[in-house]
């Protein structure tokens, strides 16, 4: 590998890291990390970031791998960790789509197991690769050569990818036309990157394309200010209508607790605080006992708490705690 090729590869890896770090920082600054999908999004970004690091160590250790035992170990371990981490991305993307659309509630245990099997088989190929070399092997020049397992992993990743895309396009109700365009563009960018990497192995565009996809997910899904009440940071009336629509369509039972404020002006005068401050304090109190992504403010003088499922005792206990 000459200096030009090294600089070319490192530029794509560093570019991907810069995009991912920016995405993670922006997501954390928004402080919208309470939903399962938010946590999974951040974990996926960190995993992809670590994958970029393994590619950097692979690239830097390769020139000395044939002459240095230590460099060879770093080179071999980096390739192994790359596959181990990178294969988690398609499954993470699939489950991110399930959580974002709440479609995960329609998945039985056996359905989860069925969708997990292709991922487990791919990871088995990686874990047993030092002995079986089904995923990849190193030739006499220490160049990595693909095995049958890697081509199978591409097929598995494609299945997860298009399943996630179809779920987000057709079951994600908050999606406006503009958000769908952003989502579609960012995910198709990944498709192009993967195809280029598959057909031209020396190319290093795949991770950079995937980092762009994560930023596209952040812009189109994670950034949901249009569904939040600006003064209390809980969900607004639009979010309530969209969530109820998805619950109806998926036939998910739920309970609602309505908190209506009366004589709020009297309370405000007694406490000596403004109306916005009082509402904000009430919202903080409710968030202390119920997840923020299940609290809505449909009107200026009311909050609504949604509890999925039909556990009436749990709902009554929550109502007693709040009131």
Tab-separated table of C-alpha atoms in Angstrom, residues 78-316:
chain	number	residue	atom	x	y	z
A	78	UNK	CA	-8.578	-5.604	14.091
A	79	UNK	CA	-10.021	-7.542	11.157
A	80	UNK	CA	-11.747	-9.956	13.535
A	81	UNK	CA	-13.284	-7.128	15.589
A	82	UNK	CA	-14.350	-5.331	12.414
A	83	UNK	CA	-16.537	-8.238	11.338
A	84	UNK	CA	-17.757	-8.888	14.889
A	85	UNK	CA	-18.946	-5.281	15.280
A	86	UNK	CA	-20.031	-4.506	11.736
A	87	UNK	CA	-22.419	-7.441	11.485
A	88	UNK	CA	-24.473	-5.999	14.356
A	89	UNK	CA	-25.454	-2.944	12.277
A	90	UNK	CA	-28.185	-4.549	10.096
A	91	UNK	CA	-29.866	-6.185	13.090
A	92	UNK	CA	-29.641	-2.949	15.106
A	93	UNK	CA	-31.205	-1.042	12.218
A	94	UNK	CA	-34.021	-3.586	11.978
A	95	UNK	CA	-34.839	-3.391	15.687
A	96	UNK	CA	-34.526	0.379	15.608
A	97	UNK	CA	-37.318	0.414	13.011
A	98	UNK	CA	-39.405	-1.932	15.178
A	99	UNK	CA	-39.060	0.265	18.265
A	100	UNK	CA	-39.542	3.537	16.387
A	101	UNK	CA	-42.854	2.332	14.915
A	102	UNK	CA	-43.880	0.280	17.987
A	103	UNK	CA	-44.247	-2.674	15.618
A	104	UNK	CA	-42.077	-4.603	18.076
A	105	UNK	CA	-45.183	-5.075	20.246
A	106	UNK	CA	-46.589	-7.438	17.632
A	107	UNK	CA	-43.528	-9.683	17.766
A	108	UNK	CA	-43.857	-12.921	19.689
A	109	UNK	CA	-40.874	-14.686	21.256
A	110	UNK	CA	-40.683	-17.137	18.355
A	111	UNK	CA	-40.821	-14.282	15.859
A	112	UNK	CA	-37.885	-12.630	17.599
A	113	UNK	CA	-35.944	-15.878	17.513
A	114	UNK	CA	-36.692	-16.349	13.811
A	115	UNK	CA	-35.401	-12.881	12.933
A	116	UNK	CA	-32.345	-13.322	15.159
A	117	UNK	CA	-31.243	-16.591	13.553
A	118	UNK	CA	-29.564	-15.121	10.422
A	119	UNK	CA	-27.578	-12.717	12.615
A	120	UNK	CA	-26.505	-15.513	14.960
A	121	UNK	CA	-25.371	-17.647	12.022
A	122	UNK	CA	-23.293	-14.752	10.652
A	123	UNK	CA	-21.695	-14.129	14.043
A	124	UNK	CA	-20.996	-17.870	14.351
A	125	UNK	CA	-19.020	-17.669	11.115
A	126	UNK	CA	-16.977	-14.815	12.590
A	127	UNK	CA	-16.356	-16.470	15.951
A	128	UNK	CA	-15.250	-19.726	14.324
A	129	UNK	CA	-13.303	-18.053	11.520
A	130	UNK	CA	-9.848	-18.556	13.157
A	131	UNK	CA	-10.432	-22.306	12.796
A	132	UNK	CA	-12.802	-22.681	9.831
A	133	UNK	CA	-12.034	-19.551	7.728
A	134	UNK	CA	-15.607	-19.394	6.459
A	135	UNK	CA	-15.877	-15.606	6.723
A	136	UNK	CA	-12.436	-14.593	5.403
A	137	UNK	CA	-8.817	-15.701	5.207
A	138	UNK	CA	-5.436	-14.047	4.710
A	139	UNK	CA	-3.403	-14.931	1.618
A	140	UNK	CA	0.395	-15.128	1.362
A	141	UNK	CA	0.586	-11.311	1.150
A	142	UNK	CA	-1.668	-10.943	4.222
A	143	UNK	CA	-4.417	-9.551	2.034
A	144	UNK	CA	-7.907	-10.368	3.285
A	145	UNK	CA	-9.914	-12.618	0.967
A	146	UNK	CA	-13.651	-13.101	1.277
A	147	UNK	CA	-15.143	-16.439	2.180
A	148	UNK	CA	-18.597	-17.862	1.651
A	149	UNK	CA	-19.644	-16.540	5.057
A	150	UNK	CA	-19.070	-12.937	4.049
A	151	UNK	CA	-21.234	-13.266	0.945
A	152	UNK	CA	-23.911	-14.857	3.124
A	153	UNK	CA	-23.619	-11.942	5.564
A	154	UNK	CA	-24.238	-9.518	2.684
A	155	UNK	CA	-27.475	-11.392	1.908
A	156	UNK	CA	-28.496	-11.314	5.574
A	157	UNK	CA	-27.708	-7.598	5.841
A	158	UNK	CA	-29.760	-6.895	2.722
A	159	UNK	CA	-32.755	-8.689	4.215
A	160	UNK	CA	-32.552	-6.738	7.476
A	161	UNK	CA	-31.973	-3.481	5.631
A	162	UNK	CA	-34.975	-3.623	3.324
A	163	UNK	CA	-37.188	-4.979	6.109
A	164	UNK	CA	-36.232	-1.968	8.250
A	165	UNK	CA	-36.771	0.422	5.342
A	166	UNK	CA	-40.242	-0.930	4.546
A	167	UNK	CA	-41.265	-0.786	8.228
A	168	UNK	CA	-40.157	2.829	8.580
A	169	UNK	CA	-41.753	3.938	5.317
A	170	UNK	CA	-45.128	2.248	5.786
A	171	UNK	CA	-45.616	1.986	9.556
A	172	UNK	CA	-43.976	5.156	10.844
A	173	UNK	CA	-46.930	7.538	11.113
A	174	UNK	CA	-45.072	10.734	12.145
A	175	UNK	CA	-43.209	10.623	8.830
A	176	UNK	CA	-43.943	13.622	6.647
A	177	UNK	CA	-43.144	13.559	2.946
A	178	UNK	CA	-39.945	15.522	3.585
A	179	UNK	CA	-38.829	13.173	6.370
A	180	UNK	CA	-39.484	10.156	4.170
A	181	UNK	CA	-37.353	11.685	1.430
A	182	UNK	CA	-34.479	12.283	3.859
A	183	UNK	CA	-34.811	8.757	5.203
A	184	UNK	CA	-34.944	7.198	1.743
A	185	UNK	CA	-31.972	9.222	0.451
A	186	UNK	CA	-29.767	8.419	3.446
A	187	UNK	CA	-30.537	4.694	3.303
A	188	UNK	CA	-30.070	4.502	-0.459
A	189	UNK	CA	-26.670	6.154	0.068
A	190	UNK	CA	-25.774	3.155	2.197
A	191	UNK	CA	-26.954	0.785	-0.530
A	192	UNK	CA	-24.651	2.484	-3.025
A	193	UNK	CA	-21.738	2.337	-0.572
A	194	UNK	CA	-22.256	-1.354	0.152
A	195	UNK	CA	-22.522	-2.227	-3.557
A	196	UNK	CA	-19.323	-0.329	-4.341
A	197	UNK	CA	-17.531	-2.088	-1.452
A	198	UNK	CA	-18.824	-5.468	-2.604
A	199	UNK	CA	-17.758	-5.041	-6.222
A	200	UNK	CA	-14.491	-3.226	-5.489
A	201	UNK	CA	-12.976	-4.605	-2.286
A	202	UNK	CA	-10.172	-1.994	-2.040
A	203	UNK	CA	-12.795	0.771	-1.852
A	204	UNK	CA	-13.429	2.126	1.655
A	205	UNK	CA	-16.695	3.979	1.148
A	206	UNK	CA	-19.047	1.608	3.006
A	207	UNK	CA	-18.510	2.920	6.547
A	208	UNK	CA	-18.717	6.525	5.385
A	209	UNK	CA	-22.028	5.795	3.630
A	210	UNK	CA	-23.356	4.104	6.774
A	211	UNK	CA	-22.385	7.106	8.897
A	212	UNK	CA	-24.402	9.317	6.527
A	213	UNK	CA	-27.337	6.945	7.009
A	214	UNK	CA	-27.127	7.369	10.801
A	215	UNK	CA	-27.134	11.137	10.424
A	216	UNK	CA	-30.163	10.827	8.130
A	217	UNK	CA	-31.959	8.779	10.802
A	218	UNK	CA	-31.132	11.438	13.367
A	219	UNK	CA	-32.560	14.219	11.200
A	220	UNK	CA	-35.676	12.362	10.088
A	221	UNK	CA	-36.594	10.334	13.197
A	222	UNK	CA	-34.567	11.274	16.277
A	223	UNK	CA	-35.159	14.995	15.826
A	224	UNK	CA	-38.854	15.179	16.713
A	225	UNK	CA	-39.348	18.747	17.915
A	226	UNK	CA	-42.544	18.994	15.868
A	227	UNK	CA	-44.100	16.367	18.166
A	228	UNK	CA	-43.061	17.971	21.473
A	229	UNK	CA	-44.624	20.682	23.602
A	230	UNK	CA	-42.042	23.458	23.705
A	231	UNK	CA	-42.744	24.623	27.259
A	232	UNK	CA	-42.792	21.223	29.015
A	233	UNK	CA	-40.790	19.007	26.635
A	234	UNK	CA	-43.452	16.285	26.739
A	235	UNK	CA	-45.323	15.123	23.655
A	236	UNK	CA	-47.997	17.312	22.129
A	237	UNK	CA	-51.479	16.747	20.652
A	238	UNK	CA	-50.133	15.725	17.239
A	239	UNK	CA	-47.958	13.038	18.813
A	240	UNK	CA	-50.947	11.746	20.780
A	241	UNK	CA	-53.103	11.398	17.672
A	242	UNK	CA	-50.314	9.622	15.771
A	243	UNK	CA	-49.575	7.230	18.635
A	244	UNK	CA	-53.243	6.398	19.138
A	245	UNK	CA	-53.532	5.710	15.413
A	246	UNK	CA	-50.642	3.253	15.555
A	247	UNK	CA	-52.133	1.573	18.661
A	248	UNK	CA	-55.479	1.188	16.887
A	249	UNK	CA	-53.926	-0.219	13.715
A	250	UNK	CA	-51.769	-2.717	15.614
A	251	UNK	CA	-54.643	-3.589	17.963
A	252	UNK	CA	-52.610	-2.799	21.075
A	253	UNK	CA	-54.648	-2.307	24.234
A	254	UNK	CA	-53.884	0.710	26.383
A	255	UNK	CA	-55.186	2.852	29.214
A	256	UNK	CA	-55.376	6.626	29.482
A	257	UNK	CA	-55.073	8.812	32.560
A	258	UNK	CA	-56.292	12.387	32.098
A	259	UNK	CA	-54.986	15.043	34.478
A	260	UNK	CA	-57.156	18.164	34.277
A	261	UNK	CA	-56.091	21.258	36.206
A	262	UNK	CA	-58.750	23.276	38.030
A	263	UNK	CA	-58.325	26.589	39.820
A	264	UNK	CA	-54.813	26.751	38.457
A	265	UNK	CA	-54.788	30.550	38.708
A	266	UNK	CA	-55.498	30.300	42.425
A	267	UNK	CA	-52.664	27.807	42.889
A	268	UNK	CA	-50.340	30.004	40.881
A	269	UNK	CA	-51.059	33.047	43.043
A	270	UNK	CA	-50.594	31.063	46.257
A	271	UNK	CA	-47.229	29.701	45.123
A	272	UNK	CA	-46.180	33.018	43.640
A	273	UNK	CA	-44.941	31.652	40.324
A	274	UNK	CA	-45.925	32.244	36.724
A	275	UNK	CA	-48.229	29.954	34.748
A	276	UNK	CA	-45.438	28.564	32.478
A	277	UNK	CA	-43.278	27.815	35.520
A	278	UNK	CA	-46.142	26.012	37.261
A	279	UNK	CA	-46.922	23.896	34.192
A	280	UNK	CA	-43.232	23.045	33.811
A	281	UNK	CA	-43.034	21.984	37.480
A	282	UNK	CA	-46.102	19.783	37.056
A	283	UNK	CA	-44.609	18.167	33.964
A	284	UNK	CA	-41.371	17.471	35.853
A	285	UNK	CA	-43.345	15.838	38.658
A	286	UNK	CA	-45.200	13.590	36.228
A	287	UNK	CA	-41.985	12.640	34.396
A	288	UNK	CA	-40.554	11.464	37.710
A	289	UNK	CA	-43.100	8.614	37.845
A	290	UNK	CA	-43.880	7.952	34.159
A	291	UNK	CA	-41.770	7.783	30.974
A	292	UNK	CA	-41.644	11.081	29.082
A	293	UNK	CA	-42.451	9.420	25.757
A	294	UNK	CA	-45.841	8.343	27.167
A	295	UNK	CA	-46.834	11.777	28.539
A	296	UNK	CA	-48.834	14.172	26.368
A	297	UNK	CA	-50.104	17.713	26.713
A	298	UNK	CA	-53.134	17.832	24.374
A	299	UNK	CA	-54.486	21.108	25.819
A	300	UNK	CA	-52.894	23.947	27.794
A	301	UNK	CA	-54.603	22.864	31.049
A	302	UNK	CA	-54.301	19.074	30.845
A	303	UNK	CA	-51.821	16.235	30.688
A	304	UNK	CA	-52.571	12.754	29.405
A	305	UNK	CA	-50.676	9.619	30.433
A	306	UNK	CA	-50.742	6.547	28.214
A	307	UNK	CA	-50.016	3.079	29.599
A	308	UNK	CA	-49.736	0.244	27.047
A	309	UNK	CA	-51.371	-3.024	28.006
A	310	UNK	CA	-54.465	-3.880	30.011
A	311	UNK	CA	-53.003	-4.023	33.524
A	312	UNK	CA	-55.711	-2.100	35.376
A	313	UNK	CA	-54.019	-2.425	38.759
A	314	UNK	CA	-50.859	-0.851	37.410
A	315	UNK	CA	-52.879	1.969	35.848
A	316	UNK	CA	-54.751	2.630	39.084
